[in-house]
């Protein structure tokens, strides 16, 4: 029996990171922080010159990645008037599933009145034979603001691992009261579907998504935004306005560095609405 066939003896990690934020005298503070390894959080930092009251927190996955059967759960509660920026310290690595079990990550978010949350863009990297499912559910007030970025990698591109994972399932939801404003579900199964075919990823490797929900979007010129996004001939990108309340921008790219640059440019443009 080789190493890949042998059953794993490692105990599964069920990490939890629960963070609560509140506005105190026009400054956002972290009022509660519950950490269950391997998830950790930094103290609140005040490093945004455009919004000095905003609390920035770095999130760390100390085990280096998700092994088959691991489950990470994030619970983020941003109270009325608070402004928060959360930054993953590194990409989320999904290790091979030799035992057929899924690695999973669940994120539950609550954003109160006149509050804002920015979740900085990072990549999910599924290794060869990995199985990953992720779900994010955001409940937010009508006058709250959300800026959220995600990148799905084809695998360890530099090692030649391109779409050699088994399955990646993601689900992203945003709710305003009883209204489901955003429901975005993706499923990539390279074992069953050729992702390079016409109408799917074609010759691209990375999928980037940026979601922006804000009360100031009613009069955004989506045509002008799409024109500004066409900065590079090496990516495909398009933006859509949802009900005058949210903007989704999605990229297809083959160069991760270029994709991050393009997403950062749009991120900074959107973040000006949050100041």
Tab-separated table of C-alpha atoms in Angstrom:
chain	number	residue	atom	x	y	z
A	1	UNK	CA	0.000	0.000	0.000
A	2	UNK	CA	1.524	3.321	-1.034
A	3	UNK	CA	1.295	6.575	0.899
A	4	UNK	CA	-1.568	7.931	-1.173
A	5	UNK	CA	-3.666	4.805	-0.608
A	6	UNK	CA	-3.039	4.555	3.106
A	7	UNK	CA	-5.696	5.983	5.432
A	8	UNK	CA	-4.746	9.245	7.077
A	9	UNK	CA	-4.114	9.180	10.816
A	10	UNK	CA	-4.176	12.946	11.219
A	11	UNK	CA	-7.002	14.335	13.311
A	12	UNK	CA	-9.206	16.729	11.395
A	13	UNK	CA	-9.016	20.415	12.215
A	14	UNK	CA	-12.329	22.155	12.834
A	15	UNK	CA	-11.184	25.758	13.078
A	16	UNK	CA	-13.380	28.658	14.160
A	17	UNK	CA	-12.837	32.404	14.113
A	18	UNK	CA	-15.602	34.570	15.554
A	19	UNK	CA	-15.073	38.335	15.474
A	20	UNK	CA	-17.367	41.124	16.662
A	21	UNK	CA	-16.890	44.837	15.989
A	22	UNK	CA	-18.626	47.962	17.281
A	23	UNK	CA	-18.375	51.718	16.896
A	24	UNK	CA	-17.122	53.496	20.004
A	25	UNK	CA	-16.792	57.298	19.801
A	26	UNK	CA	-16.354	57.248	16.019
A	27	UNK	CA	-13.757	54.484	16.151
A	28	UNK	CA	-14.264	50.815	15.303
A	29	UNK	CA	-13.028	48.409	17.959
A	30	UNK	CA	-12.983	44.637	18.171
A	31	UNK	CA	-15.308	43.804	21.070
A	32	UNK	CA	-14.954	40.021	20.967
A	33	UNK	CA	-12.559	37.520	19.420
A	34	UNK	CA	-12.984	33.758	19.721
A	35	UNK	CA	-10.235	31.684	18.102
A	36	UNK	CA	-10.142	27.923	17.703
A	37	UNK	CA	-6.979	26.584	16.022
A	38	UNK	CA	-5.861	26.610	13.327
A	39	UNK	CA	-7.593	29.980	12.773
A	40	UNK	CA	-6.133	33.117	14.331
A	41	UNK	CA	-6.656	36.886	14.068
A	42	UNK	CA	-4.386	39.857	14.617
A	43	UNK	CA	-5.330	42.759	16.845
A	44	UNK	CA	-7.215	45.608	15.207
A	45	UNK	CA	-4.958	47.971	13.265
A	46	UNK	CA	-5.757	51.477	12.046
A	47	UNK	CA	-3.840	51.764	8.797
A	48	UNK	CA	-6.323	53.168	6.285
A	49	UNK	CA	-5.434	56.853	5.691
A	50	UNK	CA	-8.749	57.408	3.884
A	51	UNK	CA	-10.740	56.100	6.853
A	52	UNK	CA	-8.745	56.320	10.133
A	53	UNK	CA	-11.657	54.871	12.144
A	54	UNK	CA	-11.648	51.635	10.137
A	55	UNK	CA	-10.345	48.528	11.946
A	56	UNK	CA	-8.097	46.273	9.837
A	57	UNK	CA	-7.605	42.673	11.008
A	58	UNK	CA	-5.365	40.009	9.460
A	59	UNK	CA	-6.660	36.433	9.518
A	60	UNK	CA	-4.239	33.510	9.677
A	61	UNK	CA	-4.667	29.790	8.968
A	62	UNK	CA	-1.789	28.383	11.032
A	63	UNK	CA	-1.944	24.789	9.726
A	64	UNK	CA	-0.948	25.853	6.206
A	65	UNK	CA	-4.091	24.604	4.501
A	66	UNK	CA	-7.154	22.378	4.597
A	67	UNK	CA	-6.698	18.599	4.675
A	68	UNK	CA	-9.545	16.307	3.555
A	69	UNK	CA	-12.233	16.438	6.247
A	70	UNK	CA	-11.110	19.776	7.718
A	71	UNK	CA	-13.770	22.404	8.361
A	72	UNK	CA	-13.149	26.103	8.948
A	73	UNK	CA	-15.912	28.402	10.138
A	74	UNK	CA	-15.773	32.216	10.195
A	75	UNK	CA	-18.412	34.249	12.012
A	76	UNK	CA	-18.151	38.025	11.480
A	77	UNK	CA	-20.489	40.489	13.216
A	78	UNK	CA	-20.127	44.190	12.326
A	79	UNK	CA	-22.411	46.335	14.464
A	80	UNK	CA	-24.069	49.627	13.528
A	81	UNK	CA	-21.664	52.329	12.361
A	82	UNK	CA	-18.553	50.130	12.453
A	83	UNK	CA	-16.056	49.952	9.556
A	84	UNK	CA	-13.963	46.793	9.140
A	85	UNK	CA	-11.387	45.459	6.669
A	86	UNK	CA	-10.459	41.754	6.921
A	87	UNK	CA	-7.353	40.500	5.145
A	88	UNK	CA	-6.467	36.790	4.753
A	89	UNK	CA	-2.719	36.514	5.333
A	90	UNK	CA	-2.284	34.032	2.488
A	91	UNK	CA	-4.111	31.959	-0.090
A	92	UNK	CA	-6.334	29.106	1.083
A	93	UNK	CA	-4.604	25.851	0.123
A	94	UNK	CA	-6.732	22.720	-0.319
A	95	UNK	CA	-4.697	19.525	0.023
A	96	UNK	CA	-5.437	16.242	-1.811
A	97	UNK	CA	-8.405	14.146	-0.707
A	98	UNK	CA	-7.033	10.613	-0.780
A	99	UNK	CA	-9.845	9.411	1.491
A	100	UNK	CA	-12.649	10.982	-0.569
A	101	UNK	CA	-13.658	13.494	2.126
A	102	UNK	CA	-14.409	17.151	1.428
A	103	UNK	CA	-12.566	20.135	2.860
A	104	UNK	CA	-15.015	22.893	3.712
A	105	UNK	CA	-15.119	26.547	4.670
A	106	UNK	CA	-18.211	28.389	5.889
A	107	UNK	CA	-18.395	32.154	6.383
A	108	UNK	CA	-21.334	33.831	8.117
A	109	UNK	CA	-21.435	37.626	8.108
A	110	UNK	CA	-23.744	40.197	9.684
A	111	UNK	CA	-23.417	43.919	8.839
A	112	UNK	CA	-25.488	46.460	10.769
A	113	UNK	CA	-26.898	49.854	9.847
A	114	UNK	CA	-24.451	52.328	8.290
A	115	UNK	CA	-21.652	49.779	8.798
A	116	UNK	CA	-19.145	48.480	6.250
A	117	UNK	CA	-17.084	45.359	5.691
A	118	UNK	CA	-14.306	44.812	3.163
A	119	UNK	CA	-12.977	41.254	2.704
A	120	UNK	CA	-9.702	41.527	0.822
A	121	UNK	CA	-9.111	39.387	-2.256
A	122	UNK	CA	-7.137	36.131	-1.929
A	123	UNK	CA	-6.992	32.882	-3.871
A	124	UNK	CA	-8.331	29.404	-3.204
A	125	UNK	CA	-5.756	26.883	-4.494
A	126	UNK	CA	-7.074	23.308	-4.833
A	127	UNK	CA	-4.221	20.806	-5.111
A	128	UNK	CA	-4.304	17.668	-7.245
A	129	UNK	CA	-7.203	15.352	-6.176
A	130	UNK	CA	-8.629	17.987	-3.807
A	131	UNK	CA	-12.331	18.301	-2.963
A	132	UNK	CA	-13.502	21.652	-1.595
A	133	UNK	CA	-16.819	23.288	-0.824
A	134	UNK	CA	-17.220	26.798	0.472
A	135	UNK	CA	-20.286	28.779	1.470
A	136	UNK	CA	-20.557	32.457	2.349
A	137	UNK	CA	-23.792	33.995	3.635
A	138	UNK	CA	-23.992	37.749	4.289
A	139	UNK	CA	-26.908	39.415	6.072
A	140	UNK	CA	-26.727	43.194	5.825
A	141	UNK	CA	-28.791	46.298	6.494
A	142	UNK	CA	-30.202	48.345	3.599
A	143	UNK	CA	-27.729	51.181	4.241
A	144	UNK	CA	-24.701	48.967	4.931
A	145	UNK	CA	-21.735	48.491	2.564
A	146	UNK	CA	-19.950	45.316	1.465
A	147	UNK	CA	-16.814	44.896	-0.670
A	148	UNK	CA	-15.798	41.277	-1.235
A	149	UNK	CA	-13.130	39.679	-3.422
A	150	UNK	CA	-12.363	36.063	-4.379
A	151	UNK	CA	-10.020	34.255	-6.756
A	152	UNK	CA	-10.281	30.611	-7.796
A	153	UNK	CA	-6.981	29.108	-8.933
A	154	UNK	CA	-6.620	26.085	-11.258
A	155	UNK	CA	-4.181	24.523	-8.769
A	156	UNK	CA	-0.439	24.852	-8.360
A	157	UNK	CA	0.096	26.343	-11.791
A	158	UNK	CA	3.901	26.645	-11.433
A	159	UNK	CA	4.102	22.894	-10.746
A	160	UNK	CA	1.993	22.045	-13.760
A	161	UNK	CA	-1.104	21.181	-11.687
A	162	UNK	CA	-3.883	22.702	-13.761
A	163	UNK	CA	-7.435	21.538	-13.062
A	164	UNK	CA	-6.260	18.258	-11.554
A	165	UNK	CA	-8.527	18.595	-8.517
A	166	UNK	CA	-11.758	16.549	-8.245
A	167	UNK	CA	-14.400	19.134	-7.303
A	168	UNK	CA	-14.688	22.757	-6.175
A	169	UNK	CA	-18.110	24.044	-5.104
A	170	UNK	CA	-18.705	27.602	-3.895
A	171	UNK	CA	-21.859	29.442	-2.925
A	172	UNK	CA	-22.043	33.179	-2.206
A	173	UNK	CA	-25.242	34.779	-0.878
A	174	UNK	CA	-26.128	38.320	0.189
A	175	UNK	CA	-29.406	39.031	1.970
A	176	UNK	CA	-31.071	42.340	2.821
A	177	UNK	CA	-33.820	41.400	5.222
A	178	UNK	CA	-35.975	38.849	3.367
A	179	UNK	CA	-34.558	39.823	-0.036
A	180	UNK	CA	-31.865	37.618	-1.553
A	181	UNK	CA	-29.890	40.207	-3.484
A	182	UNK	CA	-27.071	37.880	-4.607
A	183	UNK	CA	-27.019	34.104	-5.087
A	184	UNK	CA	-23.891	32.963	-6.911
A	185	UNK	CA	-23.159	29.239	-7.068
A	186	UNK	CA	-20.169	27.750	-8.899
A	187	UNK	CA	-19.235	24.116	-9.481
A	188	UNK	CA	-16.039	23.014	-11.217
A	189	UNK	CA	-15.549	19.267	-11.772
A	190	UNK	CA	-12.651	18.735	-14.202
A	191	UNK	CA	-13.137	14.941	-14.003
A	192	UNK	CA	-16.500	15.305	-15.767
A	193	UNK	CA	-16.372	18.596	-17.676
A	194	UNK	CA	-13.658	20.028	-19.904
A	195	UNK	CA	-13.294	23.502	-18.400
A	196	UNK	CA	-11.335	24.665	-21.424
A	197	UNK	CA	-14.220	24.262	-23.833
A	198	UNK	CA	-15.888	27.161	-25.605
A	199	UNK	CA	-18.218	29.094	-23.311
A	200	UNK	CA	-16.456	28.038	-20.096
A	201	UNK	CA	-12.912	29.060	-19.158
A	202	UNK	CA	-11.530	28.420	-22.650
A	203	UNK	CA	-7.777	29.187	-22.455
A	204	UNK	CA	-7.969	30.990	-19.084
A	205	UNK	CA	-6.869	29.582	-15.718
A	206	UNK	CA	-8.086	31.956	-12.985
A	207	UNK	CA	-11.554	33.222	-12.083
A	208	UNK	CA	-11.714	36.492	-10.142
A	209	UNK	CA	-14.887	37.904	-8.591
A	210	UNK	CA	-15.518	41.237	-6.923
A	211	UNK	CA	-18.833	42.053	-5.240
A	212	UNK	CA	-19.727	45.563	-4.162
A	213	UNK	CA	-22.967	46.396	-2.358
A	214	UNK	CA	-23.520	50.008	-1.295
A	215	UNK	CA	-26.360	52.519	-0.905
A	216	UNK	CA	-24.665	54.956	-3.331
A	217	UNK	CA	-24.892	52.726	-6.407
A	218	UNK	CA	-28.306	53.748	-7.730
A	219	UNK	CA	-26.861	56.073	-10.338
A	220	UNK	CA	-23.684	54.173	-11.257
A	221	UNK	CA	-23.017	54.175	-14.997
A	222	UNK	CA	-22.348	50.481	-15.597
A	223	UNK	CA	-21.424	51.092	-19.242
A	224	UNK	CA	-18.738	53.564	-18.199
A	225	UNK	CA	-17.443	51.087	-15.608
A	226	UNK	CA	-17.166	48.351	-18.237
A	227	UNK	CA	-15.232	50.687	-20.506
A	228	UNK	CA	-12.785	51.525	-17.700
A	229	UNK	CA	-12.304	47.826	-16.932
A	230	UNK	CA	-11.015	47.090	-20.438
A	231	UNK	CA	-7.468	48.076	-19.470
A	232	UNK	CA	-5.708	44.866	-20.424
A	233	UNK	CA	-5.975	42.684	-23.500
A	234	UNK	CA	-4.770	39.717	-21.443
A	235	UNK	CA	-7.916	39.331	-19.317
A	236	UNK	CA	-11.609	39.066	-20.018
A	237	UNK	CA	-13.781	41.107	-17.686
A	238	UNK	CA	-17.358	42.249	-17.374
A	239	UNK	CA	-19.440	44.126	-14.813
A	240	UNK	CA	-23.153	43.884	-14.034
A	241	UNK	CA	-25.413	46.075	-11.907
A	242	UNK	CA	-27.940	44.208	-9.749
A	243	UNK	CA	-31.169	46.005	-8.835
A	244	UNK	CA	-29.253	49.257	-8.464
A	245	UNK	CA	-27.867	47.930	-5.177
A	246	UNK	CA	-24.875	45.765	-6.092
A	247	UNK	CA	-22.137	45.463	-8.692
A	248	UNK	CA	-20.465	42.218	-9.715
A	249	UNK	CA	-17.211	42.243	-11.665
A	250	UNK	CA	-15.827	38.941	-12.934
A	251	UNK	CA	-12.470	38.304	-14.564
A	252	UNK	CA	-10.985	35.408	-16.511
A	253	UNK	CA	-7.182	35.449	-16.659
A	254	UNK	CA	-4.146	33.249	-17.162
A	255	UNK	CA	-1.714	35.387	-15.156
A	256	UNK	CA	-2.370	35.605	-11.401
A	257	UNK	CA	-0.176	38.678	-10.867
A	258	UNK	CA	-1.939	40.577	-13.636
A	259	UNK	CA	-5.349	39.492	-12.326
A	260	UNK	CA	-4.552	40.741	-8.824
A	261	UNK	CA	-3.363	44.075	-10.233
A	262	UNK	CA	-6.594	44.515	-12.185
A	263	UNK	CA	-8.718	43.522	-9.186
A	264	UNK	CA	-6.768	45.843	-6.866
A	265	UNK	CA	-7.346	48.776	-9.223
A	266	UNK	CA	-11.092	48.151	-9.184
A	267	UNK	CA	-11.022	47.486	-5.421
A	268	UNK	CA	-9.502	50.911	-4.739
A	269	UNK	CA	-12.014	52.557	-7.054
A	270	UNK	CA	-14.914	50.949	-5.189
A	271	UNK	CA	-13.389	51.578	-1.749
A	272	UNK	CA	-13.678	55.330	-2.339
A	273	UNK	CA	-17.439	54.857	-1.860
A	274	UNK	CA	-16.765	53.476	1.624
A	275	UNK	CA	-14.766	56.397	3.011
